[in-house]
XYZ file of C-alpha atoms in Angstrom:
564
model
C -21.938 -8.892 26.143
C -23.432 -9.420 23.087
C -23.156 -13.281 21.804
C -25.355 -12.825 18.544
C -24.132 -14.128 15.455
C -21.466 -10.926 13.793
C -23.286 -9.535 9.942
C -21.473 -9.768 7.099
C -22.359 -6.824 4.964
C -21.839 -5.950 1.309
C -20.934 -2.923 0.579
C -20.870 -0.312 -3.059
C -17.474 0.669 -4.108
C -15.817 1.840 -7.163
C -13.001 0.710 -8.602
C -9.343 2.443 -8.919
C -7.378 2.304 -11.919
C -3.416 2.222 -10.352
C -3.996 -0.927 -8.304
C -1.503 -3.520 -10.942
C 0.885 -5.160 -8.168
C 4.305 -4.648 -9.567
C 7.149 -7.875 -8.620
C 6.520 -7.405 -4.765
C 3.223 -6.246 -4.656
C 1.036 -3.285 -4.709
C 2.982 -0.391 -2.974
C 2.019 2.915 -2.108
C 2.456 5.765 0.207
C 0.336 5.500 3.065
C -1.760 8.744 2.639
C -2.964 6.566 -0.679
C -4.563 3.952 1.082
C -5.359 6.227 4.496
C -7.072 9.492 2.002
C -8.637 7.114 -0.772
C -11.687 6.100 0.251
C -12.006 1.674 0.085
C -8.483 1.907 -1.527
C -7.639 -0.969 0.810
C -11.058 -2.907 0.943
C -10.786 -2.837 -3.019
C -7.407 -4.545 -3.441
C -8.346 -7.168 -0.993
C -11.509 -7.965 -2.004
C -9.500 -8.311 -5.639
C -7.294 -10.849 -3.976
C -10.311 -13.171 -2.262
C -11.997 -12.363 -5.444
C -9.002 -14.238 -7.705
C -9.451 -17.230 -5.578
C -12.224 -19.337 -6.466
C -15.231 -19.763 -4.195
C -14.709 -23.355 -3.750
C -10.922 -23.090 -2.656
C -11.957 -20.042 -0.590
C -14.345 -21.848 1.596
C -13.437 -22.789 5.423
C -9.677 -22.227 3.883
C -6.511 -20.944 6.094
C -5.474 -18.074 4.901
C -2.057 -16.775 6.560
C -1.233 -13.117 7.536
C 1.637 -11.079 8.760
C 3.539 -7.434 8.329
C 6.934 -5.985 8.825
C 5.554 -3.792 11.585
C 5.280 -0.540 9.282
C 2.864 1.626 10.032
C -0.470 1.168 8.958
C -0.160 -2.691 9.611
C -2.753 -3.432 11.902
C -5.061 -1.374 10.591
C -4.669 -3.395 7.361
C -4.703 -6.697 9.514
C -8.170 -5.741 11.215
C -9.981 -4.807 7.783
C -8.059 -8.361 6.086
C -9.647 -10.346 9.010
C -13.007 -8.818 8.941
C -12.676 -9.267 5.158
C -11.493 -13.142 5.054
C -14.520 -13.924 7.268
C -17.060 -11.818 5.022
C -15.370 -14.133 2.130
C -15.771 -17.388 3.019
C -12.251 -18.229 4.572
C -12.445 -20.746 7.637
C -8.979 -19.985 9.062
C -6.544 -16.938 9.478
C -3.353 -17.275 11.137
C -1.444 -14.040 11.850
C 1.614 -13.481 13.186
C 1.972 -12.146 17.362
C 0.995 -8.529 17.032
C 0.880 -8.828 13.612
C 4.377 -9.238 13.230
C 6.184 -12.201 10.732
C 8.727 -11.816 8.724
C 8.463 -12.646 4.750
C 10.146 -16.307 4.727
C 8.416 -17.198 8.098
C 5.303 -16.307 6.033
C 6.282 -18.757 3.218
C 7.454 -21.185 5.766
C 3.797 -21.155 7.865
C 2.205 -21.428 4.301
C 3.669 -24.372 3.459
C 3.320 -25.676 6.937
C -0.260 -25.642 7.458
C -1.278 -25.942 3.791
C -2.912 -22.580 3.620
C -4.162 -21.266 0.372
C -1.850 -18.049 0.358
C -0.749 -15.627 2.691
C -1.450 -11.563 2.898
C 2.131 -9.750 3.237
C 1.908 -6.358 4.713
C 4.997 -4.593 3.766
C 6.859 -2.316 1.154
C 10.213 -4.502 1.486
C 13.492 -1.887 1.793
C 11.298 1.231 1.454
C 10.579 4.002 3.955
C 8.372 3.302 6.768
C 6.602 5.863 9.214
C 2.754 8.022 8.448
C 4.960 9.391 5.095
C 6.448 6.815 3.862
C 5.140 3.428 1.845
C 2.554 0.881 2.854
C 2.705 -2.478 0.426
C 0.102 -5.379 0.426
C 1.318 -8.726 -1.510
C -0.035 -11.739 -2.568
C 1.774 -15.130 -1.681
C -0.473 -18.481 -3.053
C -0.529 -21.898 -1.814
C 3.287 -22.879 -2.732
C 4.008 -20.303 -0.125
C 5.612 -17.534 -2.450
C 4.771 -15.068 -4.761
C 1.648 -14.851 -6.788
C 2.633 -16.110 -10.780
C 1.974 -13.195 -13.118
C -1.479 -14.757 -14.538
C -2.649 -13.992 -10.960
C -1.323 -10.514 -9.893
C -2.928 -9.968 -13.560
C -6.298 -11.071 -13.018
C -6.200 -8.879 -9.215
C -5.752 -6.114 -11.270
C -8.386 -7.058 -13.572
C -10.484 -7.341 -10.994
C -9.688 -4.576 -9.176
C -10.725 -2.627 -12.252
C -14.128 -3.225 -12.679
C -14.749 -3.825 -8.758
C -18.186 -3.130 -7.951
C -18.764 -4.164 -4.197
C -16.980 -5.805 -1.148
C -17.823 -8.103 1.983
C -16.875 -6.981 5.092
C -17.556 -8.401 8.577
C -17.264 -4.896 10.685
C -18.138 -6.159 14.075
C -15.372 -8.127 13.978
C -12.390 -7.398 16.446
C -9.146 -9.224 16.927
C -6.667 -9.557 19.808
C -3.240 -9.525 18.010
C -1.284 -9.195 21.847
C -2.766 -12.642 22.938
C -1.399 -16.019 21.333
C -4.151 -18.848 20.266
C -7.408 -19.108 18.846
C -10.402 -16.692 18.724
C -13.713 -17.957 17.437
C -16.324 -15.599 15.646
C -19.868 -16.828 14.850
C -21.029 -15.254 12.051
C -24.803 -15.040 10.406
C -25.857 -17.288 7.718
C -22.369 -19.828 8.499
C -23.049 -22.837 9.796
C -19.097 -23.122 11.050
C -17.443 -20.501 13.370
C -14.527 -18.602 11.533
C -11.039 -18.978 13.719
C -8.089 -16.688 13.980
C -4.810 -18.024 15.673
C -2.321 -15.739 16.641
C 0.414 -17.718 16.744
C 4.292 -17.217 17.625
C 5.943 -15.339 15.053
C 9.173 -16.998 14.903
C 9.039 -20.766 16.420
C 7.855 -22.138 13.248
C 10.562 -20.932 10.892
C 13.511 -21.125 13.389
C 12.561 -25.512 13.350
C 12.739 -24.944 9.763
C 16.252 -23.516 10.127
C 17.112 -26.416 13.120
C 16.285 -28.606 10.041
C 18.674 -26.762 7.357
C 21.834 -26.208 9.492
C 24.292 -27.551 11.950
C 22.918 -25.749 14.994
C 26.204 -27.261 17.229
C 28.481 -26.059 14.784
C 27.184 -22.923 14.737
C 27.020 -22.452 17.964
C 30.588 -23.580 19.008
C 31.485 -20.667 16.277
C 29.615 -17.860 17.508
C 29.727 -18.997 21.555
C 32.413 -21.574 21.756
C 35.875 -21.678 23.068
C 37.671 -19.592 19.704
C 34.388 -17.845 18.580
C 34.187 -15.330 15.934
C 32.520 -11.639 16.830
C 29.678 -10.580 14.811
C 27.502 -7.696 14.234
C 23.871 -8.035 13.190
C 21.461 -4.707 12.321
C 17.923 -5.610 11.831
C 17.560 -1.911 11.076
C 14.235 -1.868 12.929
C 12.959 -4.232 10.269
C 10.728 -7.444 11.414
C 13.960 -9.468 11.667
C 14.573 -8.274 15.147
C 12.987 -10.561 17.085
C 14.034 -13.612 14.992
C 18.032 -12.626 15.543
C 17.577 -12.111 19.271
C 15.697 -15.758 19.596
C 17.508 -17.542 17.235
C 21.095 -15.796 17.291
C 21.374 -14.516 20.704
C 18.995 -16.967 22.614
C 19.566 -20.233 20.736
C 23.249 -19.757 19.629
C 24.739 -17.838 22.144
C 25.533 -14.397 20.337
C 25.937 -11.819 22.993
C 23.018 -9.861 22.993
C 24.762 -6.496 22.211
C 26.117 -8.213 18.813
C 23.068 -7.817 17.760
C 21.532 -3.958 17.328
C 18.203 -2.338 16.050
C 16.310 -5.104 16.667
C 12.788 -3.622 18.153
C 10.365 -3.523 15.018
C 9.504 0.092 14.667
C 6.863 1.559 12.585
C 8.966 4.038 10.941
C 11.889 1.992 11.090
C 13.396 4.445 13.545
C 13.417 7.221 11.092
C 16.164 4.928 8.203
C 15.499 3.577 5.229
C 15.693 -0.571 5.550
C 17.704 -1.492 2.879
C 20.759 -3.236 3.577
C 23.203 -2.154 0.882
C 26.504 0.409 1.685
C 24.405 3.798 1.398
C 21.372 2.894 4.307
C 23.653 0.199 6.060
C 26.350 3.082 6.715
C 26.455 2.549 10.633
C 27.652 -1.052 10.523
C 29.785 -0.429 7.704
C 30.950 2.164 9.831
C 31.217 -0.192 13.224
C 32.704 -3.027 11.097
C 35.489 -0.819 9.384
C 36.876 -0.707 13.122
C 37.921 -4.220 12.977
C 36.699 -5.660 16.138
C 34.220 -7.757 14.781
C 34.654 -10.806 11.972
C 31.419 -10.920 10.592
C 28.415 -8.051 10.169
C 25.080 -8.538 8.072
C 22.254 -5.959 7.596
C 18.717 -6.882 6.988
C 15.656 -5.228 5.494
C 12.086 -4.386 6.777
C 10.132 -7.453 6.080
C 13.425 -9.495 6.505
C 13.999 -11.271 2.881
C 17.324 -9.247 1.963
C 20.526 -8.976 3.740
C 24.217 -7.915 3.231
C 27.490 -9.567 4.143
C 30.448 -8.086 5.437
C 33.711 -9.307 6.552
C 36.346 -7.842 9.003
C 37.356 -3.959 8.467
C 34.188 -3.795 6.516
C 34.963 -5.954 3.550
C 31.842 -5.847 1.395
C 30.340 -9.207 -0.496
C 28.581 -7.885 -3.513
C 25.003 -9.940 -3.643
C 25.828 -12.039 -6.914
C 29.647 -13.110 -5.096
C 27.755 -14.229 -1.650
C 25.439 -16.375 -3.667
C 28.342 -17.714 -6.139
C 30.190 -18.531 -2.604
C 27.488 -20.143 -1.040
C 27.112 -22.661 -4.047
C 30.932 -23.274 -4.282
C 30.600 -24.273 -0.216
C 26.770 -25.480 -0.480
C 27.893 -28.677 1.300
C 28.709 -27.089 4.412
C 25.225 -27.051 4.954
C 23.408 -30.293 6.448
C 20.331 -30.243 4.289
C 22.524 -29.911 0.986
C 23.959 -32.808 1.960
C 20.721 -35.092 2.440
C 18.912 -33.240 -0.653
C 21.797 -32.947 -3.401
C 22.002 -29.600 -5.445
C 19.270 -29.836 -8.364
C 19.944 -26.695 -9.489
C 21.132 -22.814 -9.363
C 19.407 -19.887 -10.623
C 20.384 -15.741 -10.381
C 17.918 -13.069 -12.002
C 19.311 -12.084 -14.905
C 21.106 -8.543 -13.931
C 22.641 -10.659 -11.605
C 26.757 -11.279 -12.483
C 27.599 -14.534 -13.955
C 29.630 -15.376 -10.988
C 27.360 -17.939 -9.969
C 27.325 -19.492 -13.647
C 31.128 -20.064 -13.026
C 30.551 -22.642 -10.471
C 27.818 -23.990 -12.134
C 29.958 -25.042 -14.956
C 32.851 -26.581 -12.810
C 30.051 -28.085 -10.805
C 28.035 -29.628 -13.519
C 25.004 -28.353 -11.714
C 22.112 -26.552 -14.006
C 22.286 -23.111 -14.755
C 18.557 -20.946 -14.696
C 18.834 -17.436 -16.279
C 15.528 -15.637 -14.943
C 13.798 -12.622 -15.368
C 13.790 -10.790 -11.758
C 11.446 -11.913 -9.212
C 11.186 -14.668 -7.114
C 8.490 -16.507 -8.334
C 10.235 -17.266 -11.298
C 12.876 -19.691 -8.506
C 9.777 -20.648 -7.268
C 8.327 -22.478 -10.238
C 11.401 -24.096 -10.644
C 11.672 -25.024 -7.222
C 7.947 -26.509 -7.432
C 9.400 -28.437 -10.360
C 12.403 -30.190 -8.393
C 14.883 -28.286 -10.399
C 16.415 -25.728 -8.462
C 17.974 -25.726 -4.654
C 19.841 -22.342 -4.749
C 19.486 -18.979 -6.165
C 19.909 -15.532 -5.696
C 19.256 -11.620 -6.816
C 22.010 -8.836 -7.078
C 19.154 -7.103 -5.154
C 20.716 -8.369 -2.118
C 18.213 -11.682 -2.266
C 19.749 -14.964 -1.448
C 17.301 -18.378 -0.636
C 17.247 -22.407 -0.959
C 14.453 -24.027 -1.867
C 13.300 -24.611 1.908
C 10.577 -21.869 1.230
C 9.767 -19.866 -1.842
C 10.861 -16.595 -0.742
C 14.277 -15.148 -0.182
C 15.401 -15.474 2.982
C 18.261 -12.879 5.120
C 18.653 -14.706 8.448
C 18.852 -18.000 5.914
C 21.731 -16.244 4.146
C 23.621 -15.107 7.161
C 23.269 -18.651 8.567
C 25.276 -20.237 5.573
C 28.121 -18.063 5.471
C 27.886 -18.629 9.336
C 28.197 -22.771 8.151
C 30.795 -21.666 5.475
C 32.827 -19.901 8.590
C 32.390 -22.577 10.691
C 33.917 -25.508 8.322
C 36.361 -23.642 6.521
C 38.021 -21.409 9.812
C 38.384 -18.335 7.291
C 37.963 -14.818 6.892
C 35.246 -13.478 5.086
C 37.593 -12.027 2.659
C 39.729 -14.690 2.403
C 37.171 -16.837 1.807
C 35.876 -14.389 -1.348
C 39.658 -13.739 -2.693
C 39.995 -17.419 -2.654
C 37.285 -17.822 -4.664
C 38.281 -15.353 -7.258
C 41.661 -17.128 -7.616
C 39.724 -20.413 -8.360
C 37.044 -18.859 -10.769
C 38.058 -15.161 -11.531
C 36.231 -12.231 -10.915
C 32.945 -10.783 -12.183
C 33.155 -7.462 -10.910
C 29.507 -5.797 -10.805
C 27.710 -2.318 -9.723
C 24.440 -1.147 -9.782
C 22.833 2.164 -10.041
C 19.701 3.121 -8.795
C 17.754 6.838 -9.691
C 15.074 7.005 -7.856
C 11.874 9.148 -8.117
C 12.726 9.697 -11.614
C 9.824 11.434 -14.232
C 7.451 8.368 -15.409
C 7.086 9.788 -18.662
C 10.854 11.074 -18.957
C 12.405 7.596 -17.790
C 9.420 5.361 -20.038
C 10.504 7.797 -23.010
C 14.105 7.143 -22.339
C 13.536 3.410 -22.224
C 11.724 2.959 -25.638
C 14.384 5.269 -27.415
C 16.935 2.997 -25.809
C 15.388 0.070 -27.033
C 14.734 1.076 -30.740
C 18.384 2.404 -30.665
C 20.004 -1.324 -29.266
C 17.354 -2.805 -31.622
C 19.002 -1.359 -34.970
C 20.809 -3.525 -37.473
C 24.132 -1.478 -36.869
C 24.138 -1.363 -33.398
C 25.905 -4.854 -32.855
C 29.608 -4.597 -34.044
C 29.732 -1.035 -32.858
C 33.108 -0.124 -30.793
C 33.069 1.652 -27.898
C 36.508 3.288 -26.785
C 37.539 4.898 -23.012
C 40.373 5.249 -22.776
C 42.594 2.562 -23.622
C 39.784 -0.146 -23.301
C 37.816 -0.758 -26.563
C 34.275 -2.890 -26.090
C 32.622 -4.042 -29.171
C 28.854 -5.092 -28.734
C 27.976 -8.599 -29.650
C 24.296 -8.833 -29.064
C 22.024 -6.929 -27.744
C 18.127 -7.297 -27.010
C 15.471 -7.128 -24.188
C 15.528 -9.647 -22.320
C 12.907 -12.438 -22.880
C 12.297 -15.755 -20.897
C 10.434 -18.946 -21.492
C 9.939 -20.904 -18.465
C 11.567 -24.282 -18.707
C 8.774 -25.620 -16.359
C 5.209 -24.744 -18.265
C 6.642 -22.759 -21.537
C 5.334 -19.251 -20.255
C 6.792 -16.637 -21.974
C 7.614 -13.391 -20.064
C 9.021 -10.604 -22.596
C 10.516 -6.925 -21.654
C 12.328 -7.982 -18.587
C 15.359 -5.516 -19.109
C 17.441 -3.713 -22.050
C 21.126 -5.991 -21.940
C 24.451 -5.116 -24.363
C 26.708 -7.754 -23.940
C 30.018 -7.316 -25.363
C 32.192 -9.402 -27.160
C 34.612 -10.055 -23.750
C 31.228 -11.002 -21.943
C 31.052 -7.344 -20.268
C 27.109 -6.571 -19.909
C 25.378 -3.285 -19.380
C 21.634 -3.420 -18.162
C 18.420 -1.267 -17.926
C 15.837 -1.704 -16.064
C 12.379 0.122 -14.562
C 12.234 -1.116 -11.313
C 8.781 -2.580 -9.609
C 9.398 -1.820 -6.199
C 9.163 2.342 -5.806
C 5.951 3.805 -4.669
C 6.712 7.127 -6.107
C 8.136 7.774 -9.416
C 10.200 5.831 -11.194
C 13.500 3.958 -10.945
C 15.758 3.240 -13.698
C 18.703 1.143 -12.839
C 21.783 0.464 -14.560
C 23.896 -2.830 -13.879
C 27.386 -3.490 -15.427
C 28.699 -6.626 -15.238
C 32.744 -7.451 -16.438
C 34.411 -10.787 -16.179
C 38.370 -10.525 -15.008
C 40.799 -13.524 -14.902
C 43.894 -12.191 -14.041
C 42.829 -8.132 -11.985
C 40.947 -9.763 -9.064
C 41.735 -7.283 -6.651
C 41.066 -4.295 -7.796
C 38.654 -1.661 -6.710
C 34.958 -2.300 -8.237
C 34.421 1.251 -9.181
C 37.527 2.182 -10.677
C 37.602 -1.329 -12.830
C 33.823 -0.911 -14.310
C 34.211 3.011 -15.224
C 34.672 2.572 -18.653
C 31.806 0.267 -18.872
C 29.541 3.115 -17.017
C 30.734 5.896 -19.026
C 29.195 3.643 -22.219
C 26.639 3.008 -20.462
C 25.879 6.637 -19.553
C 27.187 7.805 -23.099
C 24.273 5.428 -25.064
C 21.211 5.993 -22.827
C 21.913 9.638 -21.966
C 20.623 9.354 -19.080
C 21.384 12.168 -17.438
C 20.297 14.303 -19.988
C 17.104 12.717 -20.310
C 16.115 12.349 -16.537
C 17.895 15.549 -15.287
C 19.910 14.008 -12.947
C 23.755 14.469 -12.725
C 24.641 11.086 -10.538
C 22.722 8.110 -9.359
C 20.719 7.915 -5.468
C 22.632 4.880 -5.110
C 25.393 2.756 -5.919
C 25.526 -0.770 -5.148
């Protein structure tokens, strides 16, 4: 066996103009980065590259994927990479595996100076589907905008790489591998370390583990239904759930990561989630919950299938936040939602007395606040909840509240939520998505849109279906200046709000791989017509909504993919 020092090489490249990492990083299909040749040894060399030299040297760097294909062959050209760079230390998940808050969580925990995520969130897996790389820094979540910025810049005029080839990791065995290389005067390490112990003591920390388990094992315990839809949350539900707090094991399903995902798309919402919408609608079990590929979104349903819209489950979990332990040592600082999110959440806020934070959405914007000391809850209508334990959103986290709500409280899930709107009201709120739209078509659309809102006699115009009438009180595109360091981030999203509060919302989403997606939110406030079905409640709202951006016209499509 050859024991001679591995060489680092350098190596030409040129650079590729599409590699700007949208909110959750640089996604693509995986024929991109499989057919174009250094795609992947560009982008990361832009990330090490962003870093300077001096923090770079004999730093940890931490690593970890949903399991989507293409992951360890990423993970072996990272590690050859990291050690070509100057890093010290890589710690990577057991087979490559870790899910997106156990990422933020091992961050923080050994003081690394980011993390490489491997993963395209809720999006397709499988040889056709998407591959995503993203950037978490030393705060443990996502990279601020100034740095995904100067990636790209980088990535742009690229001119070479270091890479380590020699270099070959065991992902299958846990501990440390050393690797002398030439011209370092320390070895460079790699520990492959247990994907989930680290963030389930985080958990132990956050929650009432006895109290949870006397719910889910004990004497009058609930029945729940978990799908990790083949996602990286798998594993952490069977040790945490099933293992640690005595679920039976066939509560929870899909739970072996699968490069493809078993064929599904991840995303928890009604449309991909259909099979435990399906299993919960038969009223055996009290409780279900969905979760996505890299495991940082999740869904929450009651008995018979009663659905908790994202921006209600978040508004629930603040008006209940002391049911969990950790709220009770740390106080409540603050809440934040993105701002499609509904205002349900700004209801309790204002009984509460607790800070309201309006962001644009992405979670780094919770995360500066966070840093700051001023926020402990938040949440995205994207079906993101979190705390400020990590700086990422967290699903398991999410499902382990309500689980705490549950447990105190001895309530349905939908009593729970109808209780709620008799205290507060009810924002009722829908999204939806069309996907793979025309670039051009939907950018086109957008600016129109905007000059059109933008006009001096667009506020004050009325807007009648029906027997509803909706007069626009302001509208704009959306601007934020961070209350922490005064950063101003403009053209987050087209709103109309309406002089009862009612808001309609577009957006191009960040997170496709192919095409575009414009989504439309609608957002409408109700005191006294709690109970009423979503759809039927906010269809004058999306006929408007329809009606001003003529969208279908523009885009060619006659409905949304998906409706939320």
């Amino acid at each position: 066996m050859d024991n001679s020092p591995l060489q680092v090489l350098t190596v030409p490249t040129a650079p590729y103009p599409d590699q700007r990492p949208g909110t959750s990083g640089l996604k693509k299909k995986v024929y991109v980065f499989q057919s174009r040749r250094n795609y992947l040894h560009n982008f990361i060399q832009s990330i090490f590259s962003s870093i300077d030299l001096r923090d770079r040297q004999g730093s940890t760097v931490v690593v970890g994927g949903d399991g989507r294909f293409f992951n360890r062959t990423a993970i072996e050209v990272i590690v050859q990479m990291a050690a070509a760079n100057g890093v010290g230390r890589m710690i990577i998940g057991h087979h490559g595996i870790m899910s997106t808050p156990a990422i933020s969580c091992v961050i923080r925990k050994y003081k690394a100076i980011g993390g490489i995520i491997l993963t395209a969130s809720h999006n397709p897996g499988g040889p056709d589907g998407d591959f995503g790389i993203k950037f978490n820094t030393a705060n443990g979540g996502p990279a601020k905008e100034a740095v995904t910025n100067k990636i790209f810049q980088l990535s742009r005029t690229i001119e070479e790489f270091a890479i380590c080839p020699g270099m070959q990791v065991d992902l299958t065995t846990l501990g440390k591998q050393m690797f002398d290389l030439e011209n370092k005067f320390k070895p460079f390490t790699v520990e492959i370390v247990d994907s989930v112990e680290s963030y389930a003591n985080l958990l132990r920390n956050i929650f009432d583990f006895a109290a949870l388990k006397e719910i889910l094992s004990g004497e009058n315990h609930i029945k729940i239904r978990l799908d990790a839809m083949h996602g990286v949350v798998g594993p952490y539900v069977r040790r945490i759930l099933c293992e640690e707090l005595g679920c039976p094991t066939n509560s929870a399903v899909n739970c072996v990561p699968l490069e493809d995902f078993g064929g599904q798309h991840p995303d928890p919402n009604l449309t991909y989630a259909a099979d435990l919408v399906d299993s919960m609608k038969e009223g055996q079990y009290d409780f279900g919950a969905a979760f996505d590929g890299d495991g940082d979104r999740n869904m929450i349903l009651g008995k018979h299938g009663f659905f908790v819209a994202p921006p209600d489950s978040v508004a629930v979990i603040a008006d209940n936040i002391f049911c969990i332990p950790y709220f009770q040592h740390t106080g409540v600082r603050g809440f934040a939602r993105s701002m499609p999110t509904s205002a349900a959440l700004d209801r309790v806020a204002k009984a509460t007395k607790i800070e309201l934070y309006e962001t644009p959405t992405g979670w780094k914007f919770f995360g500066n606040l966070m840093d700051a000391g001023r926020l402990s809850l938040c949440g995205e209508e994207s079906f993101g909840t979190g705390g400020d334990h990590i700086r990422e959103k967290d699903g398991l986290w999410a499902v382990l509240a309500w689980l705490s709500i549950l447990a105190t409280r001895r309530q349905s899930v939908e009593d729970i939520l109808k209780d709620h709107w008799l205290k507060y009201g009810r924002n009722y709120f829908t999204r939806y998505d069309y996907e793979n739209v025309d670039i051009d078509a939907a950018c086109e659309m957008m600016e129109d849109l905007e000059i059109l809102i933008a006009g001096k006699s667009f506020v004050k115009q009325r807007f009648a279906v029906g027997d509803k009438i909706y007069q626009v009180e302001k509208a704009d595109n959306f601007e934020y200046t961070d209350p922490v360091d005064s950063t101003i981030s403009r053209n987050q999203g087209l709103r109309i709000i309406f002089s009862d509060g009612s808001r309609i919302i577009y957006r191009l989403s960040g997170t496709g791989s192919d095409g575009a997606t414009v989504r439309i939110y609608i957002d409408s406030y109700e005191k006294e017509q709690i109970f009423e079905d979503t759809q039927v409640m906010l269809a004058p709202l999306a006929t408007i909504a329809l009606k001003i951006s003529q969208l279908h016209h523009r885009t060619g499509r006659s409905g949304p993919s998906v409706i939320t």
